[in-house]
Steps between C-alpha positions, in 0.01 A plus 500: 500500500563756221808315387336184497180621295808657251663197497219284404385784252856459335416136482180537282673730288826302406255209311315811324822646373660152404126452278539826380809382358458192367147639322782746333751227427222335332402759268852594389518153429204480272583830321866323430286186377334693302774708346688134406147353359499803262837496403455157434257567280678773301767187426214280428284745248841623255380458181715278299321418158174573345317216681615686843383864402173288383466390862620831639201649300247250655624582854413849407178456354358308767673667827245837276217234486561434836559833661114606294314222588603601964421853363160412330426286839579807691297742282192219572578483869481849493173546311321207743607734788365811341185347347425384842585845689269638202204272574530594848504863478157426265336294806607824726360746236182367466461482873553820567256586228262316638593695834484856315175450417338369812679837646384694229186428620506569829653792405184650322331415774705642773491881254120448443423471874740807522324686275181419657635600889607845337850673568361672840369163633686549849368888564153383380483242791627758778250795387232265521472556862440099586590344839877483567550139521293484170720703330810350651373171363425651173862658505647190547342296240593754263843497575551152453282551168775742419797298586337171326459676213862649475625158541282356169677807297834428648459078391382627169808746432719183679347210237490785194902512551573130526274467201691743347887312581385161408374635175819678465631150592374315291543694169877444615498148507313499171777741332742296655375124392438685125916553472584174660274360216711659267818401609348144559460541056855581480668230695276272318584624146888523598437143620331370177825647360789317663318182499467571120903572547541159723367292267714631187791457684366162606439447132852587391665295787315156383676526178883543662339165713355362205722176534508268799927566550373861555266450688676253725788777522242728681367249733864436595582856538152596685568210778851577516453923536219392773744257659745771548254711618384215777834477639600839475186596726613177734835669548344816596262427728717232694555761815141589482365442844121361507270534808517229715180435569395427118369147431748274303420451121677157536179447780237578235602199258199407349246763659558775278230666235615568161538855411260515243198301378514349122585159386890394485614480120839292620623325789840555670746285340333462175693454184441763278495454106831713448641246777526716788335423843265720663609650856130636584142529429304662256156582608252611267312773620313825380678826411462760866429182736662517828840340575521397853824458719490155622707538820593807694783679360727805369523617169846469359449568124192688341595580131516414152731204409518388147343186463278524815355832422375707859657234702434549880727253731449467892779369723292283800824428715723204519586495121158467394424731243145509254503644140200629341531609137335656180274691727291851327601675798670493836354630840785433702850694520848374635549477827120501605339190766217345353254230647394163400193619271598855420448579122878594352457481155195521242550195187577562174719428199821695507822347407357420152206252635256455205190453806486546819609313812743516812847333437585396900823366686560364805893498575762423798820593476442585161405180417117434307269305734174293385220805610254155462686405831471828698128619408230269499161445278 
């Protein structure tokens, strides 16, 4: 019987081991995807002329803007919590005010009736020379007058010391909220400042685009550097393996939400006035709205990519891939498994966008679908 139970305990183990090992094959194989996505973008970011180093200097600017405005939100999140803990400790405080002096009172009353018994109380009723069970009784009741009133002085001494470490308590959260207020000022002021730095260098790279054959050169460059980047991640990720019990994207044709709210400023396929075609969406929405992932899936490329800005892309299995671009700030990083719903990016305008709005993809095999075909309304 013991080799049997040992045999069937092997059994269990051998799948644990084997999904041990896969989980492990799976992360070395995202840290190598990684490692190729950056060198990639090493080749893709050499400065080559002044228009380049122009760019190169946006990327910077707003990957600062960007890394101020999650620390701001975090400074925020932060205060909330602590104004909250704060108000709190103020509801306790007065409480147990309002406790200390109901005690308080008692208190007096308990020393006046003390005072009034005198210290000798107990040889007072024995002298007296009463019946026994008269002084027994006696006896008893002052005992329990005694042991009542040692219990009101303990409570007292008890609520006087929680009064005391929730006053202590609070003037901590107060010191502590007064220096996240100040660095809240900084970030802000250092923010003011590279936005005042963006837009210079957003300034200075309108003139090298001033005419419509330079412009058109950096359309063709930005679709071509994201292109590369597209297939490069397809490559990678080919071996992935995805769970098996995840819902098709092909299955959700038509069913899908959009990943942000906003009105659509093109339509897939539209001819744009420099002649090139457009391979995705642009929604127009608010600067720090939510961008939703539309179907489960992994993140496979979380970064800055020139032309795109904070471009977050998630791989959904089968070749299906969705792009969302010229976000303020990304929520996801590679390699993590997000839901249909899950916030993964915040909107903004990086990659040079004079407004707002979410530039989005939908791609298989590297190839641009129609996102009006996959998510409804």
């Amino acid at each position: 019987m013991k080799l049997v139970a040992l045999f069937f305990s092997a059994l269990l183990f051998i799948p644990a081991c084997f999904a041990q090992a896969a989980d492990e094959e799976q992360q070395a194989r995202l840290a190598e995807i990684k490692q190729r996505i950056e060198s990639l973008q090493q080749e893709l970011n050499q400065v080559k002329g002044e228009r380049d180093q122009l760019l190169k200097d946006l990327e910077s600017n707003e990957k600062d803007i960007s890394e101020l405005i999650q620390r701001i939100d975090k400074i925020k999140a932060d205060m909330q919590s602590r104004g909250e803990k704060l108000q709190e400790l103020k509801r306790e405080e007065k409480q147990l005010e309002e406790s200390r002096r109901s005690m308080q009172r008692r208190v007096e009353q308990e020393v006046a009736a003390a005072y009034r018994l005198g210290r000798q109380e107990q040889i007072k009723l024995l002298l007296n020379q009463q019946d026994p069970q008269h002084i027994a009784r006696q006896l008893r009741y002052h005992d329990y007058f005694l042991k009542q009133r040692s219990r009101v002085i303990d409570d007292y001494a008890s609520t006087l010391d929680q009064l005391s470490t929730v006053s202590s308590g609070i003037q901590r959260e107060q010191d502590t909220l007064a220096g996240e207020r100040d660095q809240l000022e900084q970030k802000r002021r250092a923010l003011t400042s590279a936005q005042q730095n963006r837009q210079r260098t957003l300034d200075r790279l309108a003139k090298q685009l001033a005419s419509k054959s330079g412009e058109l050169d950096q359309l063709h460059s930005d679709r071509s550097r994201l292109q590369r980047l597209v297939d490069e991640v397809g490559r990678a990720i080919a071996t992935l393996i995805n769970p098996s019990d995840q819902t098709p994207f092909a299955k959700q044709r038509g069913r899908m939400q959009w990943p942000a709210q906003g009105r659509r400023a093109n339509a897939f396929g539209q001819r744009r006035a420099n002649g090139i075609t457009w391979t995705g969406v642009t929604i127009r929405a608010n600067e720090g709205q939510s961008v939703e992932a539309i179907h489960r899936g992994r993140v496979v490329f979380a970064d800055y990519l020139r032309g795109q800005g904070m471009l977050i892309i998630l791989d959904h299995g089968d070749g299906y891939m969705s792009l969302y671009g010229h976000n303020q700030s990304l929520t996801r990083a590679i390699g993590e498994w997000v839901e249909r719903g899950d916030t993964i990016a915040k909107v903004g305008n990086t990659g040079g966008l004079s407004q707002s709005g979410l530039y989005f993809e939908i791609r298989r095999n590297g190839k641009p679908q129609d996102p009006t075909a996959w998510c409804r309304g």
